[in-house]
Short mmCIF file of C-alpha atoms (C1' of nucleotides) in Angstrom, two decimals:
data_model
loop_
_atom_site.label_atom_id
_atom_site.label_comp_id
_atom_site.label_asym_id
_atom_site.label_seq_id
_atom_site.Cartn_x
_atom_site.Cartn_y
_atom_site.Cartn_z
CA MET A 1 -107.00 -42.24 12.63
CA ASN A 2 -105.53 -45.48 11.00
CA GLY A 3 -108.91 -46.94 10.04
CA LYS A 4 -108.12 -49.81 11.58
CA ARG A 5 -108.08 -50.83 15.50
CA VAL A 6 -104.82 -49.75 17.62
CA ARG A 7 -105.01 -53.22 19.13
CA PRO A 8 -101.38 -54.43 19.05
CA SER A 9 -99.70 -57.25 20.61
CA ILE A 10 -99.79 -60.42 18.30
CA ARG A 11 -99.08 -58.09 14.96
CA ASP A 12 -96.49 -56.29 16.33
CA SER A 13 -94.53 -59.08 17.47
CA LEU A 14 -94.68 -60.56 14.71
CA LEU A 15 -93.24 -58.12 12.99
CA LYS A 16 -90.26 -57.87 15.56
CA SER A 17 -90.19 -61.50 15.27
CA ALA A 18 -89.75 -61.44 11.42
CA VAL A 19 -87.40 -58.39 11.34
CA THR A 20 -84.91 -60.01 13.39
CA LEU A 21 -84.81 -63.45 11.73
CA PHE A 22 -84.44 -62.45 8.32
CA ALA A 23 -81.96 -60.04 9.30
CA GLN A 24 -80.22 -62.87 10.82
CA ASN A 25 -81.13 -65.74 8.58
CA GLY A 26 -81.90 -64.23 4.75
CA TYR A 27 -85.38 -64.28 3.70
CA ASN A 28 -85.14 -67.52 2.33
CA ALA A 29 -84.55 -69.14 4.88
CA VAL A 30 -86.99 -68.33 7.05
CA SER A 31 -90.01 -69.93 6.94
CA LEU A 32 -93.68 -68.47 8.18
CA ARG A 33 -93.85 -71.03 11.04
CA ASP A 34 -90.05 -69.90 12.49
CA ILE A 35 -91.55 -66.68 12.60
CA ALA A 36 -94.80 -67.23 13.82
CA LYS A 37 -93.11 -69.50 16.67
CA ALA A 38 -90.58 -67.10 17.50
CA ALA A 39 -93.48 -65.02 18.14
CA ALA A 40 -95.61 -67.29 20.20
CA ALA A 41 -98.01 -66.56 17.74
CA ASN A 42 -100.07 -69.28 14.46
CA VAL A 43 -99.01 -69.44 11.43
CA GLY A 44 -102.51 -67.87 10.68
CA SER A 45 -102.10 -64.73 11.90
CA ILE A 46 -99.32 -64.14 9.15
CA THR A 47 -101.87 -64.62 6.58
CA TYR A 48 -104.20 -62.81 8.31
CA HIS A 49 -102.27 -59.45 9.04
CA PHE A 50 -99.82 -59.34 6.15
CA GLY A 51 -101.64 -61.12 3.59
CA SER A 52 -98.54 -62.88 2.12
CA LYS A 53 -94.98 -63.56 3.07
CA ALA A 54 -94.17 -60.55 0.97
CA GLY A 55 -96.93 -58.65 2.51
CA LEU A 56 -94.92 -59.35 5.67
CA LEU A 57 -91.73 -57.80 4.25
CA ARG A 58 -93.59 -54.98 2.48
CA GLU A 59 -95.20 -54.09 6.24
CA ILE A 60 -91.46 -54.13 7.78
CA TYR A 61 -89.99 -51.68 5.01
CA ALA A 62 -93.29 -49.71 5.28
CA ARG A 63 -92.17 -49.30 9.32
CA HIS A 64 -88.51 -48.48 9.20
CA THR A 65 -88.02 -47.11 5.20
CA GLU A 66 -89.92 -43.35 6.35
CA PRO A 67 -88.96 -43.42 9.66
CA MET A 68 -84.99 -43.68 8.81
CA ASN A 69 -85.21 -41.54 6.04
CA ALA A 70 -86.00 -38.90 7.95
CA ARG A 71 -84.15 -38.93 10.85
CA ARG A 72 -81.22 -38.33 7.74
CA ARG A 73 -82.46 -35.45 6.04
CA GLU A 74 -82.53 -33.91 9.92
CA LEU A 75 -79.58 -34.82 10.32
CA LEU A 76 -78.15 -33.83 6.60
CA GLY A 77 -80.41 -30.36 6.64
CA GLU A 78 -78.30 -29.50 10.01
CA ALA A 79 -74.60 -30.87 8.41
CA ARG A 80 -75.77 -28.38 5.54
CA ARG A 81 -75.47 -25.43 7.15
CA ILE A 82 -71.55 -25.56 8.67
CA SER A 83 -69.67 -23.72 7.00
CA ASP A 84 -66.66 -25.19 6.92
CA LEU A 85 -66.26 -27.85 4.26
CA ASP A 86 -64.34 -30.65 6.25
CA GLU A 87 -66.57 -30.33 8.70
CA ARG A 88 -69.50 -30.28 6.95
CA LEU A 89 -68.38 -33.16 5.16
CA MET A 90 -67.44 -35.05 8.32
CA ALA A 91 -71.47 -34.26 9.15
CA ILE A 92 -72.66 -35.56 6.51
CA LEU A 93 -71.02 -38.80 6.16
CA ARG A 94 -72.32 -39.13 10.07
CA ALA A 95 -75.79 -37.81 9.39
CA TYR A 96 -75.55 -41.10 6.42
CA VAL A 97 -73.96 -43.75 8.55
CA VAL A 98 -75.46 -42.63 11.56
CA PRO A 99 -79.11 -43.40 11.22
CA ALA A 100 -77.84 -47.23 9.70
CA PHE A 101 -76.69 -48.52 12.73
CA ILE A 102 -78.69 -46.91 15.72
CA SER A 103 -82.16 -46.66 16.20
CA SER A 104 -83.97 -43.13 16.09
CA SER A 105 -84.80 -44.24 20.20
CA GLU A 106 -88.49 -44.71 19.62
CA SER A 107 -88.72 -48.15 18.75
CA ASP A 108 -89.20 -48.37 14.85
CA GLY A 109 -86.76 -46.25 12.24
CA GLY A 110 -83.90 -47.94 11.68
CA GLY A 111 -81.86 -49.17 13.24
CA ALA A 112 -78.81 -52.08 13.17
CA GLU A 113 -81.20 -54.65 12.32
CA PHE A 114 -82.96 -52.77 9.59
CA THR A 115 -80.29 -52.11 7.68
CA ARG A 116 -78.78 -55.72 8.21
CA LEU A 117 -82.01 -56.65 6.86
CA ARG A 118 -81.50 -54.56 4.36
CA ALA A 119 -78.11 -55.58 3.21
CA ILE A 120 -79.25 -59.20 3.70
CA MET A 121 -81.88 -58.11 1.36
CA SER A 122 -79.72 -56.53 -1.52
CA ALA A 123 -77.59 -59.72 -1.97
CA GLU A 124 -80.31 -62.76 -2.10
CA GLY A 125 -82.17 -60.55 -4.82
CA ASN A 126 -85.19 -61.58 -4.19
CA PRO A 127 -87.80 -60.60 -6.32
CA ASP A 128 -90.63 -60.88 -3.99
CA ALA A 129 -87.82 -57.84 -2.10
CA ARG A 130 -87.07 -55.66 -5.50
CA ALA A 131 -90.67 -55.25 -6.01
CA ILE A 132 -90.65 -53.93 -2.28
CA ILE A 133 -87.41 -51.95 -2.12
CA ALA A 134 -87.65 -50.09 -5.14
CA ASP A 135 -85.70 -46.89 -4.92
CA ALA A 136 -86.78 -46.50 -1.17
CA PHE A 137 -83.68 -45.38 -0.53
CA ASP A 138 -82.26 -43.78 -4.24
CA GLU A 139 -84.11 -39.94 -2.86
CA THR A 140 -82.00 -40.36 -0.08
CA SER A 141 -78.52 -41.58 -1.65
CA ARG A 142 -79.07 -39.12 -4.12
CA ALA A 143 -79.49 -35.89 -2.00
CA PHE A 144 -77.09 -37.66 0.25
CA VAL A 145 -74.59 -37.34 -2.74
CA ASP A 146 -75.35 -33.99 -3.65
CA ALA A 147 -74.00 -32.82 -0.11
CA VAL A 148 -71.23 -33.99 -0.43
CA ALA A 149 -70.32 -32.70 -4.17
CA GLU A 150 -71.26 -29.34 -2.21
CA CYS A 151 -67.83 -30.08 -0.22
CA LEU A 152 -65.85 -31.39 -2.58
CA PRO A 153 -65.54 -28.38 -5.22
CA GLY A 154 -64.24 -30.77 -8.79
CA ALA A 155 -65.01 -33.28 -7.94
CA SER A 156 -66.78 -36.00 -10.83
CA ARG A 157 -70.23 -37.10 -10.07
CA GLU A 158 -68.89 -40.31 -11.25
CA SER A 159 -66.64 -40.87 -8.39
CA LEU A 160 -68.70 -39.52 -5.49
CA VAL A 161 -71.84 -42.30 -6.90
CA TRP A 162 -68.44 -44.83 -6.72
CA ARG A 163 -67.52 -44.42 -3.46
CA SER A 164 -71.27 -43.47 -1.69
CA GLN A 165 -71.08 -47.05 -3.63
CA PHE A 166 -68.02 -48.39 -1.54
CA LEU A 167 -69.48 -46.61 2.11
CA LEU A 168 -72.62 -48.51 1.84
CA GLY A 169 -70.92 -51.51 1.06
CA GLY A 170 -68.70 -51.42 3.73
CA LEU A 171 -71.58 -50.39 6.16
CA TYR A 172 -73.53 -53.12 5.01
CA TYR A 173 -70.51 -55.79 5.14
CA THR A 174 -69.44 -54.56 9.22
CA LEU A 175 -73.13 -55.81 9.86
CA ILE A 176 -72.84 -58.76 8.14
CA ASN A 177 -69.85 -60.13 8.76
CA PRO A 178 -68.62 -58.08 11.91
CA GLU A 179 -66.27 -61.25 13.33
CA ARG A 180 -64.16 -61.00 10.53
CA VAL A 181 -62.44 -57.41 11.80
CA THR A 182 -62.36 -59.05 15.68
CA ARG A 183 -60.68 -62.20 14.44
CA LEU A 184 -58.13 -60.28 11.89
CA SER A 185 -57.24 -57.73 14.18
CA GLY A 186 -56.44 -60.35 16.90
CA GLY A 187 -59.14 -59.14 18.81
CA LYS A 188 -57.75 -55.39 18.94
CA ALA A 189 -61.02 -54.11 17.29
CA GLU A 190 -63.71 -55.18 17.90
CA GLY A 191 -66.61 -55.46 14.63
CA ASP A 192 -70.08 -55.36 17.01
CA ASN A 193 -68.73 -52.03 18.61
CA ARG A 194 -71.66 -49.81 16.92
CA GLU A 195 -69.48 -46.73 17.66
CA GLU A 196 -66.14 -48.15 16.84
CA ALA A 197 -67.81 -49.22 13.44
CA ILE A 198 -69.45 -45.56 12.93
CA ARG A 199 -65.93 -43.81 13.87
CA GLU A 200 -63.33 -45.82 11.83
CA LEU A 201 -65.89 -45.83 9.00
CA VAL A 202 -66.58 -41.94 8.52
CA ALA A 203 -62.87 -41.34 8.64
CA ALA A 204 -62.21 -44.09 5.83
CA THR A 205 -65.23 -42.31 4.37
CA PHE A 206 -63.94 -38.78 4.75
CA ALA A 207 -60.26 -39.34 3.59
CA SER A 208 -61.53 -41.38 0.43
CA PHE A 209 -63.66 -38.46 -0.52
CA ARG A 210 -61.34 -36.28 0.38
CA SER A 211 -59.02 -36.69 -1.97
CA LEU A 212 -61.29 -35.84 -4.76
CA SER A 213 -61.44 -32.54 -3.75
CA GLU A 214 -59.19 -29.97 -6.13
CA ALA A 215 -58.45 -28.28 -2.90
CA ASP A 216 -55.70 -30.82 -1.33
CA ALA A 217 -53.25 -28.52 -0.83
CA GLU A 218 -54.81 -27.91 2.85
CA PRO A 219 -53.67 -31.06 5.08
CA ALA A 220 -57.18 -33.40 5.66
CA PRO A 221 -57.45 -33.63 9.64
CA VAL A 222 -57.70 -37.05 10.83
CA VAL A 223 -59.75 -38.07 12.96
CA THR A 224 -58.64 -41.53 13.23
CA LYS A 225 -57.63 -42.54 17.36
CA GLN A 226 -54.32 -43.40 16.65
CA ARG A 227 -53.26 -40.16 14.80
CA LYS A 228 -50.16 -39.15 16.19
CA ARG A 229 -48.20 -36.26 15.34
CA ALA A 230 -44.80 -37.12 13.30
CA MET B 1 -53.41 -88.68 -12.10
CA ASN B 2 -56.09 -87.27 -9.88
CA GLY B 3 -57.10 -90.80 -9.00
CA LYS B 4 -61.08 -90.18 -11.37
CA ARG B 5 -61.20 -90.12 -15.29
CA VAL B 6 -60.50 -87.16 -16.69
CA ARG B 7 -64.22 -87.61 -18.34
CA PRO B 8 -65.61 -83.85 -17.64
CA SER B 9 -68.92 -82.55 -19.62
CA ILE B 10 -71.58 -82.92 -17.10
CA ARG B 11 -69.82 -83.07 -14.04
CA ASP B 12 -68.17 -79.57 -15.13
CA SER B 13 -71.56 -78.06 -16.72
CA LEU B 14 -73.45 -79.13 -13.42
CA LEU B 15 -70.43 -77.63 -11.91
CA LYS B 16 -70.33 -74.20 -13.69
CA SER B 17 -74.09 -74.01 -13.68
CA ALA B 18 -74.19 -73.90 -10.08
CA VAL B 19 -71.75 -70.99 -9.45
CA THR B 20 -73.75 -69.08 -12.10
CA LEU B 21 -77.06 -69.80 -10.49
CA PHE B 22 -75.92 -69.52 -6.72
CA ALA B 23 -74.17 -66.06 -7.99
CA GLN B 24 -76.98 -65.45 -8.84
CA ASN B 25 -80.22 -65.71 -7.13
CA GLY B 26 -78.29 -66.93 -3.71
CA TYR B 27 -77.55 -70.49 -1.99
CA ASN B 28 -81.01 -70.64 -0.24
CA ALA B 29 -83.35 -69.84 -3.84
CA VAL B 30 -81.42 -72.13 -5.83
CA SER B 31 -82.67 -76.33 -5.98
CA LEU B 32 -80.58 -79.12 -7.51
CA ARG B 33 -83.53 -79.36 -9.92
CA ASP B 34 -82.72 -75.84 -11.21
CA ILE B 35 -78.69 -76.69 -11.45
CA ALA B 36 -79.58 -79.66 -13.06
CA LYS B 37 -81.79 -77.88 -15.57
CA ALA B 38 -79.27 -75.42 -17.10
CA ALA B 39 -77.29 -77.99 -16.46
CA ALA B 40 -79.28 -80.29 -18.79
CA ALA B 41 -78.71 -82.74 -16.51
CA ASN B 42 -80.92 -85.15 -14.36
CA VAL B 43 -81.16 -84.51 -10.24
CA GLY B 44 -79.50 -87.79 -9.50
CA SER B 45 -76.54 -86.82 -11.17
CA ILE B 46 -75.94 -84.36 -9.27
CA THR B 47 -76.52 -86.18 -5.93
CA TYR B 48 -73.97 -88.45 -7.53
CA HIS B 49 -71.29 -86.78 -8.08
CA PHE B 50 -71.39 -84.75 -5.28
CA GLY B 51 -73.13 -86.43 -2.39
CA SER B 52 -74.54 -83.54 -1.28
CA LYS B 53 -76.84 -79.70 -2.23
CA ALA B 54 -73.69 -79.45 0.60
CA GLY B 55 -70.81 -80.91 -0.91
CA LEU B 56 -71.44 -79.35 -4.59
CA LEU B 57 -71.27 -76.06 -2.94
CA ARG B 58 -67.98 -77.73 -1.38
CA GLU B 59 -66.30 -78.83 -5.16
CA ILE B 60 -66.93 -75.20 -6.36
CA TYR B 61 -65.04 -73.83 -3.23
CA ALA B 62 -62.47 -76.21 -3.68
CA ARG B 63 -62.45 -75.19 -7.30
CA HIS B 64 -61.79 -71.85 -6.97
CA THR B 65 -60.63 -70.69 -4.17
CA GLU B 66 -57.05 -72.31 -4.04
CA PRO B 67 -56.30 -70.43 -7.45
CA MET B 68 -57.84 -66.77 -6.68
CA ASN B 69 -55.40 -66.66 -3.05
CA ALA B 70 -52.39 -68.22 -5.66
CA ARG B 71 -52.87 -65.57 -7.60
CA ARG B 72 -53.21 -62.58 -5.19
CA ARG B 73 -49.92 -64.24 -3.73
CA GLU B 74 -47.90 -64.07 -6.72
CA LEU B 75 -49.27 -60.22 -7.32
CA LEU B 76 -48.98 -59.22 -4.07
CA GLY B 77 -45.93 -60.73 -4.12
CA GLU B 78 -45.01 -58.77 -7.24
CA ALA B 79 -45.88 -55.55 -5.17
CA ARG B 80 -44.04 -55.88 -2.56
CA ARG B 81 -40.81 -55.50 -4.11
CA ILE B 82 -41.69 -51.67 -5.28
CA SER B 83 -39.45 -49.65 -3.51
CA ASP B 84 -41.83 -46.10 -3.33
CA LEU B 85 -44.37 -47.26 -0.73
CA ASP B 86 -47.29 -45.25 -2.57
CA GLU B 87 -46.71 -46.91 -5.35
CA ARG B 88 -46.12 -50.10 -3.36
CA LEU B 89 -49.42 -49.62 -1.36
CA MET B 90 -51.44 -49.45 -5.10
CA ALA B 91 -49.90 -52.20 -6.34
CA ILE B 92 -50.98 -54.34 -3.46
CA LEU B 93 -54.25 -53.16 -3.66
CA ARG B 94 -54.98 -53.67 -6.64
CA ALA B 95 -53.16 -57.59 -5.98
CA TYR B 96 -56.62 -57.70 -4.07
CA VAL B 97 -58.54 -56.41 -6.17
CA VAL B 98 -57.82 -57.79 -9.57
CA PRO B 99 -58.10 -61.54 -9.07
CA ALA B 100 -61.59 -60.96 -7.22
CA PHE B 101 -62.96 -59.64 -10.61
CA ILE B 102 -61.28 -61.23 -13.24
CA SER B 103 -60.37 -64.26 -13.66
CA SER B 104 -57.61 -65.55 -14.13
CA SER B 105 -56.75 -66.26 -17.93
CA GLU B 106 -57.82 -70.31 -17.01
CA SER B 107 -61.35 -71.21 -16.88
CA ASP B 108 -61.12 -71.74 -13.37
CA GLY B 109 -59.43 -69.53 -10.77
CA GLY B 110 -60.95 -66.35 -9.64
CA GLY B 111 -63.63 -63.77 -11.69
CA ALA B 112 -66.53 -61.80 -10.68
CA GLU B 113 -69.34 -64.80 -10.59
CA PHE B 114 -67.06 -66.34 -7.83
CA THR B 115 -66.62 -62.95 -5.66
CA ARG B 116 -70.15 -62.53 -5.87
CA LEU B 117 -71.17 -65.65 -4.86
CA ARG B 118 -69.05 -65.67 -1.86
CA ALA B 119 -70.50 -62.16 -1.16
CA ILE B 120 -74.08 -63.53 -1.11
CA MET B 121 -73.06 -66.73 1.29
CA SER B 122 -71.50 -64.19 3.43
CA ALA B 123 -75.14 -62.26 3.33
CA GLU B 124 -76.93 -65.56 3.74
CA GLY B 125 -75.08 -66.65 6.36
CA ASN B 126 -76.28 -70.63 5.70
CA PRO B 127 -74.49 -72.92 7.75
CA ASP B 128 -73.48 -75.20 4.73
CA ALA B 129 -71.59 -72.61 4.15
CA ARG B 130 -70.21 -71.66 7.08
CA ALA B 131 -68.13 -74.47 7.66
CA ILE B 132 -67.20 -74.37 4.00
CA ILE B 133 -66.15 -70.48 3.88
CA ALA B 134 -63.75 -71.30 7.23
CA ASP B 135 -60.94 -68.87 7.06
CA ALA B 136 -60.35 -70.08 3.56
CA PHE B 137 -59.37 -66.06 2.76
CA ASP B 138 -58.11 -65.84 5.76
CA GLU B 139 -54.69 -66.14 5.34
CA THR B 140 -54.60 -63.86 2.28
CA SER B 141 -56.16 -60.91 4.23
CA ARG B 142 -53.50 -61.12 6.88
CA ALA B 143 -50.86 -61.19 4.01
CA PHE B 144 -52.83 -58.61 3.09
CA VAL B 145 -52.92 -56.02 5.71
CA ASP B 146 -49.15 -56.76 6.69
CA ALA B 147 -48.28 -55.98 3.65
CA VAL B 148 -49.78 -52.57 3.52
CA ALA B 149 -48.41 -51.73 6.73
CA GLU B 150 -45.37 -52.00 5.69
CA CYS B 151 -46.67 -49.33 3.67
CA LEU B 152 -48.21 -46.45 6.01
CA PRO B 153 -45.77 -46.78 9.30
CA GLY B 154 -47.12 -45.18 12.41
CA ALA B 155 -50.68 -47.31 11.07
CA SER B 156 -52.61 -49.17 13.90
CA ARG B 157 -53.32 -52.76 13.10
CA GLU B 158 -57.31 -52.03 14.30
CA SER B 159 -57.44 -48.84 10.93
CA LEU B 160 -55.98 -51.24 8.84
CA VAL B 161 -58.28 -54.19 9.90
CA TRP B 162 -61.41 -52.42 9.47
CA ARG B 163 -60.38 -50.30 6.04
CA SER B 164 -59.31 -54.05 4.95
CA GLN B 165 -63.38 -54.71 5.98
CA PHE B 166 -64.34 -51.78 3.87
CA LEU B 167 -62.56 -52.67 0.83
CA LEU B 168 -64.06 -55.96 1.21
CA GLY B 169 -67.32 -54.81 1.60
CA GLY B 170 -67.41 -52.19 -1.03
CA LEU B 171 -65.74 -55.48 -3.57
CA TYR B 172 -68.76 -57.42 -2.73
CA TYR B 173 -71.35 -54.39 -2.73
CA THR B 174 -69.97 -53.58 -6.35
CA LEU B 175 -70.63 -56.70 -7.70
CA ILE B 176 -74.05 -57.64 -5.81
CA ASN B 177 -75.87 -54.14 -6.81
CA PRO B 178 -73.61 -52.93 -10.15
CA GLU B 179 -77.37 -51.00 -11.09
CA ARG B 180 -77.00 -48.58 -8.30
CA VAL B 181 -73.81 -47.01 -9.36
CA THR B 182 -75.01 -46.74 -12.90
CA ARG B 183 -78.73 -45.45 -11.87
CA LEU B 184 -77.36 -43.02 -9.03
CA SER B 185 -74.76 -41.18 -11.67
CA GLY B 186 -77.61 -40.95 -14.09
CA GLY B 187 -75.79 -42.94 -16.56
CA LYS B 188 -72.23 -41.57 -16.37
CA ALA B 189 -70.63 -44.19 -14.87
CA GLU B 190 -71.16 -47.55 -15.18
CA GLY B 191 -71.10 -49.60 -12.21
CA ASP B 192 -70.68 -53.40 -14.40
CA ASN B 193 -67.74 -52.56 -15.60
CA ARG B 194 -65.04 -54.35 -13.83
CA GLU B 195 -61.68 -51.65 -15.16
CA GLU B 196 -64.12 -48.56 -14.25
CA ALA B 197 -64.66 -50.65 -11.20
CA ILE B 198 -61.20 -51.80 -10.19
CA ARG B 199 -60.14 -47.84 -10.95
CA GLU B 200 -62.24 -46.41 -8.42
CA LEU B 201 -62.12 -48.95 -5.55
CA VAL B 202 -58.60 -49.28 -5.68
CA ALA B 203 -58.08 -45.28 -5.34
CA ALA B 204 -60.78 -45.16 -3.34
CA THR B 205 -59.48 -47.80 -0.89
CA PHE B 206 -55.64 -45.91 -1.27
CA ALA B 207 -56.94 -42.21 -0.15
CA SER B 208 -58.34 -44.55 2.55
CA PHE B 209 -55.41 -45.67 3.77
CA ARG B 210 -53.30 -42.93 2.91
CA SER B 211 -54.82 -40.87 5.47
CA LEU B 212 -53.52 -43.42 8.16
CA SER B 213 -49.74 -42.77 7.75
CA GLU B 214 -47.80 -40.27 9.80
CA ALA B 215 -46.22 -39.22 6.40
CA ASP B 216 -49.19 -37.24 4.90
CA ALA B 217 -46.74 -34.19 4.41
CA GLU B 218 -45.83 -35.26 0.84
CA PRO B 219 -49.39 -34.94 -1.46
CA ALA B 220 -50.91 -38.60 -2.09
CA PRO B 221 -50.85 -39.01 -5.66
CA VAL B 222 -54.76 -38.85 -7.09
CA VAL B 223 -55.32 -41.18 -9.64
CA THR B 224 -58.77 -40.64 -10.73
CA LYS B 225 -59.20 -39.87 -14.22
CA GLN B 226 -61.18 -36.67 -13.57
CA ARG B 227 -58.16 -35.04 -11.40
CA LYS B 228 -57.14 -31.74 -12.45
CA ARG B 229 -54.18 -28.90 -11.33
CA ALA B 230 -56.33 -26.22 -10.05
"C1'" DG C 1 -125.44 -60.77 29.43
"C1'" DA C 2 -126.37 -60.98 24.36
"C1'" DG C 3 -124.55 -59.33 19.83
"C1'" DC C 4 -121.31 -59.10 16.63
"C1'" DA C 5 -117.14 -57.94 13.98
"C1'" DA C 6 -111.96 -58.34 14.32
"C1'" DT C 7 -108.94 -61.94 15.54
"C1'" DT C 8 -106.63 -66.48 16.66
"C1'" DT C 9 -106.63 -71.37 16.07
"C1'" DG C 10 -106.37 -75.16 13.66
"C1'" DT C 11 -106.43 -78.27 10.77
"C1'" DA C 12 -105.95 -78.85 5.30
"C1'" DC C 13 -103.63 -78.44 0.55
"C1'" DA C 14 -100.97 -78.32 -3.75
"C1'" DT C 15 -96.23 -77.56 -4.28
"C1'" DT C 16 -91.32 -78.05 -3.85
"C1'" DC C 17 -87.74 -79.32 -2.06
"C1'" DG C 18 -83.15 -82.74 -0.42
"C1'" DT C 19 -82.29 -87.00 -0.95
"C1'" DA C 20 -82.09 -92.52 -2.29
"C1'" DC C 21 -82.56 -95.78 -4.88
"C1'" DA C 22 -82.77 -99.20 -8.53
"C1'" DA C 23 -82.97 -99.84 -13.33
"C1'" DA C 24 -80.93 -98.29 -18.01
"C1'" DC C 25 -77.36 -97.09 -20.67
"C1'" DT C 26 -72.09 -96.62 -22.17
"C1'" DA C 27 -67.93 -97.85 -23.08
"C1'" DG C 28 -63.43 -99.42 -22.65
"C1'" DA C 29 -60.67 -103.80 -21.81
"C1'" DG C 30 -60.49 -108.95 -22.27
"C1'" DC D 1 -68.67 -109.98 -28.57
"C1'" DT D 2 -69.29 -110.22 -23.28
"C1'" DC D 3 -68.10 -108.77 -19.15
"C1'" DT D 4 -67.53 -104.90 -15.63
"C1'" DA D 5 -66.96 -100.47 -13.63
"C1'" DG D 6 -68.65 -95.61 -13.87
"C1'" DT D 7 -72.55 -92.87 -15.57
"C1'" DT D 8 -77.09 -91.50 -16.66
"C1'" DT D 9 -81.87 -91.84 -16.12
"C1'" DG D 10 -86.17 -92.08 -13.86
"C1'" DT D 11 -88.94 -92.27 -9.74
"C1'" DA D 12 -90.68 -92.52 -5.20
"C1'" DC D 13 -90.44 -90.88 -0.06
"C1'" DG D 14 -91.14 -87.90 3.68
"C1'" DA D 15 -90.39 -83.38 5.33
"C1'" DA D 16 -91.10 -78.81 4.83
"C1'" DT D 17 -93.01 -74.59 2.63
"C1'" DG D 18 -97.23 -71.06 1.53
"C1'" DT D 19 -101.59 -70.56 1.42
"C1'" DA D 20 -106.61 -71.01 2.02
"C1'" DC D 21 -110.13 -71.29 5.50
"C1'" DA D 22 -113.64 -73.20 8.98
"C1'" DA D 23 -114.73 -73.06 13.76
"C1'" DA D 24 -113.12 -71.40 18.25
"C1'" DT D 25 -112.22 -67.25 20.49
"C1'" DT D 26 -111.86 -62.36 21.71
"C1'" DG D 27 -113.17 -57.96 23.40
"C1'" DC D 28 -116.64 -54.10 22.95
"C1'" DT D 29 -121.04 -52.14 22.23
"C1'" DC D 30 -125.74 -51.58 23.12
#
DNA sequence: GAGCAATTTGTACATTCGTACAAACTAGAG
DNA sequence: CTCTAGTTTGTACGAATGTACAAATTGCTC
C-alpha cells in the first residue's frame, strides 16, 4: 500500500535516534555519524533511506506533524461543543497544549520530544528546517485562535494572536529549559513534570486570554491548585 | 584603567559582528571565518583577542550581562516604591521586559539582539554556552519573582515561578519568531514592533499573574489598547 | 538452491571547521 | 631614526562533516 516494503527496524531506529538527538542538541550539532552510532547502523544507510540530512529531517516532520495536528483537531472539535464559554476556553487551551506534551498513545504522533525538536529548530533558524516547517502548523494555529475568539467576545484579533504567541513561547521554553523552574522554585515545582507544566501553562494562558473578554464582570474561575478563598 | 590600551576598532567590530551573527544563526552554525569576514578582519585576530570561539562568546556575555541586569535592578527598585499593588506589578513587569527589548541608551547593555542571542543559546544547549550562562540571570529572576510575590498575597511560589517561566518563554519566542505574529494576524499586528510586543507581553503576563491573587474582587485594570467599555 | 532486488557496509572524497603559529605590519617611546 | 611591544595577516594542520558509490550481504520468489 505504501509502495515500499514494510521492512522496519533500521529505518525506524534511525528516525527514532535522530529525533532524540536533534531534540537534545539541535540540528547542526548532531552529525549523521552520531545518529548512525545511536541507531547501531551505518552512516551510508542514512543516505540510502533519506537521501540527505535535510531529507531525514523532512521525514521526521512528515511522520509527526499530521498525527499531532489530527489529535489537536479532534480535541478542538470536542472542546467546541461545550456551551459554557469559560469551560470551553479551558478545553480549547488543553486541546492545544496537551498533544504537544503527551504523545497520542501510538509511538508516533506528537509528544514532548518532537515539540522540543520544533522549539530548537525554530530557534536555530536553520535554512533546511525553514523550508520544511513551512506553515505546517499555521493552519492549526489559525483554527485555535478562531476557536478562542468565539469564547471572548470583543477581543481583538491582534491581541489573541499575541497571546497565542506567548503560549507557544511558554510551551517551547518549558520543554527547552525545565531545570530553570525547578531551580528558581527551590525544588517546590518540577519543571519536567508534564502534568504540572500543562496545568500551569493552561491556567496562566486562560487568565491571559480571559482578561481580554468584554464580559469580565463574572469572576474568572481560578484553576490553579493553590487557590484559596480569602 | 582597564589594564589594556583603549585601541578599539577591530576588537569591537569583531564582537559586534559576532553578536549579530550568533543572534541570527545560532552558535554552531556560525564559523569564525564568517565573523571575521563580517568584521572585515582576519580569522587569526579572533584567536588573538579571545583565545577561542568559546572565549569570544564569554566576552559577549561579559559585555552585556551586567549592564542589562543593572538596568533591570534600577527599574525594579523604582517599581518597588509604588504603593498601589496593581500599578506596582505592572511596573515590575516592565522592569523585567523592557531592558530585554530595548538597549539601555549606550551601545552596550541589553537590547533585543542580545536577548535573541540568549534565546538561541538556551535552545541550542551548547556546552560552551552552558558553562558561560551559568546562573548569570538567576539572581535577577529571583529578585523579580520576589518583587512580584509582594504584589500578590496568597500566590504560591511555584505558580509565580511557572508564570515567570512562561513570561521568559514568550519573550524569547517573540524575538526568535516575530513573523508568526504578523502572519497569523494577517498583518494586523507587527511581530517585530518592539513597543507593541512589550505592551502585549506585559498585559498578558499581568493578567496571568493577577489571577493568582487572593484579592480578585477588585477588577483588574485592562491595559490592552482594544479595551472597550461594554 | 539459484537468482535477484533491496538493503547494509565500508571506504573515499572534497569541504569546512577551530586552532596554532610564524611572518609582516604598526605606532609610540627613547 | 631605532627599538619594541602590540596587532594583524597568511597559511597550515588535524579533525570532523555531508555525501557518493562500489562491494558485500540479506531475504524473498521461483
